[in-house]
Structure formats: structure tokens, C-alpha cells
Amino acid sequence: MRRSSRRGRWVLAIALATVAAGAVPATAAPAPAPAPRIDWQACTDPDFAGMRCGTMQVPVDWSQPHGSQLTLAMTLRPASDPAHRVGTLLLNNGLGRSSIEQLGFAMRRLPQFGGALTERFDVLAVDPRGVGHSTPVTCAEPLKPAGLSYFPDDRNAFAELVAHNRKLGQNCLRRNGSLVAKMDQSSTARDFDAVRAALGERQLNWYGIQYSDLLGRTYAKLFPGRLRTMVLDTAVDDTVSPAAWSLQEAGAAEDSFNRFAAWCTNAPDCVLKGHDVAAEYDALVDGANRTPIPAGTTRAPLTGEDIQAATQDRLTLAEVAWPVLAKTIAKAQAGDASSFAGPADKTTDVVQERAQACADTPRQIHSHRQLAQVQRQLAEKSPHLGGAVSSALAMAGCIGWPTPPRPVHAGDPVQGSPPALVLQSTHQSYAPHSAGYAMARQLPGSVVLSREGDDYSMFMVSQCIRDAANRYLTDRTLPAPGIVCTD
């Protein structure tokens, strides 16, 4: 009922603007569409007790503001010290990941140690277009059917990969319309500025992780002056080609795997303690490539390539994830690969992740020869994981995708952006330490705060990071360059 009445108000506003047009010179600009409004309600999820859940309508295509609309879903946690409120902190996450679900997990611990972030900021999680609780992209075709390889060993296998990518994309288009082609960073950034306007905020504060760091930079580029602060956790480097990005990421993931294997040698909480974990992992992968390992009753058996592709996301939080990864390997060795099936991060939808990636990823690869050359380099860079990392899978999985990408030009300084606080682990499976500096160079005045370790989402695991982030968010004071947190 609310949506119908809002649509009616839009129609009335357009009609009034049309009538008024006869009384003004022909050169006058047309009246803009009324700003969307957020429909707020009390959240019903127990994880969001005392919080507000909202929806708002935005155009699928921002060049046609009166065309098809989609719904953005959001959850807002009001500042716990409203008398000293600074503003709204917009929380966003990686590719295909629900920020609302991320906030739900965080709220189980964050209020106890969040400090200024939760005391002085309204924390707002918005699921990007096509993802999670916003109008979601849903597709009937599987992302990767049994027998398909992202590492094809001949032209026929390459043709099968391209044909499947095209079939998947076309199925997504039939089911979801043009939204599939409009999940790019620029369209998503325009959504977030509509949210800012609907909140009545002059500026937002941004907390991004991985993909959302790129999205924050794009927002700052499109809307200079509308960000007050930017905290960018685990930056990735898209100033290079997709192939070079994949090689960077493969090197970072291989380093993380080697550190995990070394940890396992002596760690009391590693079930493979005392084993040659790297050698056993390689044997597991080789065996699964010959004879795929069962992964439960509802999933196809997993190949070694599937296991390699699932490993990167299981390396991201050492204290929590590494003991689980060791158990997952041991379980697969015993003939059950189900713990390798699906993403480790339960906020992720793998098809939405692919659609989002294909909306942004330039099409660099057009032939089996080109793909094979890059994948040889990936295997050399990452012998245990075989180069089966997120950006490499997207690069192969977007060949043949039916909609063209809309990549954002990266590398130039972004004018009108606030100096950012870039948080970068010295070791992390999704990005090398150097990627933090590549991001900081694009945002004048930014500082990279390093943390010795293997984690992302570092606000949750490091007091040193929390102190620096809260100081920056509240009074915009950045730490001195070159500091390394060691907790």
C-alpha cells in the first residue's frame, strides 16, 4: 500500500511539472524526479532488536529515472550515544555478500567493543542492487555444473566454458531483466547517494571491505565532497589488468596457504599437527581431479579444482578459519568433501557474486590460447592452489557473458575524496600488502595502517586497528604513515 501511494505521488509530481512547463521558457530544465523515500519499520529479526529495517525504490537504470525500479533493503542501528552522534556510517562488504547479514553477525560482538563506531554513529548496512535482501538476482542455471572447468585443457573444453557462461548469463537476464547488466559500481554508487539524500545527510562515512573499497572510491569519484571519512579494509588493486590482478591475488593466496601449512605443523588446535599439510593437500587435489570426492547428497562430487577454488575463502581469518580448514581437509581425506562445498562466508551468494563481477570486469581474454597462457602463469605463482582465486575465476567465468562490462577507470587521483584510512594485513589471501598503497595513492592524503597478520575485517580482531579507526572516524585524525599493528 505504501509503495502504491508513493508511486502516485511521483505521478502527481510529474503531472504538476508538465503543467508548469508551459509557464516557463523553453530552455528551462525538466523538473527532476522526486527523491525516493525510505520506508522504515521496526526490525523483526532477533539479531536486530531495537534496530530499524527499511526499503526504498531506485531506478534499475539511472539514465531512465522513471523506468523500472528495484528495491534496496537496509538495516540501521542507531548510535548508542545519540547526544554525541557524529553521523551515519555506511557498512558494505565484498562481491555478492549481504551487508545486512554481515551486520547481523557483527552485532553479536560489536556493541561490546565497538567504541565510537557504535556509540557515535548510526551504522547502516545496505545490500547492493541484485544482492541479498535488496532485489536479488536469481538464476536457474548452476554457476558451475559438474564436468565444467575454469581451467580448460583444450579448445573444446574452452568452448564448453564459454557456452555455459553465456547460457548462465542469458538465463539470469530472462529471469531478472536488465538488472543483470546494471550491477556495476557506478550504478551501485548512485544508489548509495540516493540513500544519503533520503536520510537527509550532507555527507556519509564509509566502511568498506574488499570490493566495497573499490565501490567507495567510485562513490567518491562520482560524488565529490559527499563522503566525510573512508575506512577501507583489505584494499584490492584494480589499477592493473584483470590478468595482473589475478596474479597478485594468486600470490597472496599462496602465501596465506603456506603460512597456514606452517602453522599446522606445531599448532595444538590443528588436527593435522605434525603432518606435511602442503603435500597432503596436493595429494588430495590430485586424487579428487582423478576421482571427485562426494560432497553430500545434494551436491555433485568435488574435483580438485573445486577444492582449490574453495580454499582461498577459508584462509581469511586465521584464528577462526585455520583450525576449521584443517578439519575440512582431514574430512575430505576421509572421503567427505561437503565442508569444501559452497562459500565459507555464509553472507555470500555465488551467482550474485559472478553477476556483480561480470558487470565490472573488462573482457581481456577471448581465446583458449590467451586463457591458457595466463593460467600457466597463475599455476607457477600458486602451485598449491593452482591460481584458483576469486579474480581468476571471475576472469574465466565472464568470458561469453551476454552483457558488456562497465568498468571504472582506476589509478588517477580522486578529487573531492576525503583522505582515507586504508587497513591492510601484511598477509591476506585476497590481496597483497602492496594493494593498500595502490588504493591510498588514488585518494590524496590517505594513510595505510598495516597489521601484522593474516586477517581481513580487522576492526573485529585488533584493538590497535579499532583505536585508530575510531579516532579517524570521530575527529578525522589519521595515524602517522608506517605504523604496523601487531596485536
XYZ file of N, CA and C in Angstrom, residues 180-186 242 354-364 366 398-408:
93
model
N 20.645 -7.350 -14.377
C 21.885 -8.122 -14.502
C 22.984 -7.278 -15.137
N 22.616 -6.436 -16.084
C 23.590 -5.583 -16.761
C 23.891 -4.311 -15.991
N 23.152 -4.063 -14.912
C 23.281 -2.796 -14.187
C 23.729 -3.001 -12.747
N 24.545 -4.027 -12.525
C 25.083 -4.272 -11.185
C 26.500 -3.712 -11.050
N 26.845 -2.790 -11.920
C 28.184 -2.211 -11.939
C 28.371 -1.223 -10.794
N 29.643 -0.872 -10.548
C 29.974 0.027 -9.440
C 29.302 1.394 -9.562
N 29.263 1.938 -10.774
C 28.706 3.284 -10.928
C 27.229 3.322 -10.591
N 43.020 -7.220 -15.553
C 42.445 -8.367 -14.835
C 43.435 -9.508 -14.652
N 29.073 -13.596 -9.124
C 29.512 -13.654 -10.520
C 28.876 -12.549 -11.349
N 27.574 -12.321 -11.167
C 26.906 -11.280 -11.940
C 27.504 -9.908 -11.637
N 27.806 -9.663 -10.369
C 28.422 -8.398 -9.976
C 29.811 -8.263 -10.594
N 30.591 -9.346 -10.558
C 31.939 -9.307 -11.130
C 31.891 -9.068 -12.635
N 30.978 -9.723 -13.323
C 30.913 -9.586 -14.780
C 30.421 -8.205 -15.208
N 29.727 -7.510 -14.321
C 29.294 -6.146 -14.637
C 30.458 -5.166 -14.637
N 31.568 -5.531 -13.978
C 32.701 -4.615 -13.839
C 33.984 -5.090 -14.534
N 34.155 -6.384 -14.717
C 35.437 -6.939 -15.160
C 35.646 -6.753 -16.661
N 36.693 -6.029 -17.067
C 36.976 -5.901 -18.503
C 37.226 -7.266 -19.125
N 36.809 -7.449 -20.368
C 36.980 -8.724 -21.059
C 38.350 -8.741 -21.732
N 39.328 -9.252 -21.026
C 40.692 -9.298 -21.538
C 40.975 -10.585 -22.315
N 39.912 -13.731 -24.783
C 38.963 -14.037 -25.862
C 39.230 -15.386 -26.516
N 33.528 -14.955 -16.808
C 32.824 -13.886 -17.516
C 33.045 -13.941 -19.024
N 33.889 -14.843 -19.519
C 34.078 -14.979 -20.971
C 32.770 -15.497 -21.572
N 32.203 -14.775 -22.511
C 30.930 -15.170 -23.101
C 29.715 -14.609 -22.398
N 29.900 -13.941 -21.275
C 28.760 -13.331 -20.560
C 28.033 -12.382 -21.514
N 26.705 -12.441 -21.561
C 25.982 -11.755 -22.637
C 25.878 -10.236 -22.512
N 26.203 -9.668 -21.369
C 26.123 -8.207 -21.231
C 27.528 -7.635 -21.101
N 27.802 -6.505 -21.737
C 29.147 -5.932 -21.677
C 29.418 -5.324 -20.305
N 30.689 -5.300 -19.897
C 31.030 -4.702 -18.603
C 31.032 -3.182 -18.685
N 30.954 -2.563 -17.516
C 31.065 -1.101 -17.411
C 32.150 -0.799 -16.388
N 33.408 -1.106 -16.724
C 34.481 -0.927 -15.735
C 34.725 0.535 -15.409
N 35.175 0.764 -14.195
C 35.532 2.106 -13.739
C 37.015 2.311 -14.000
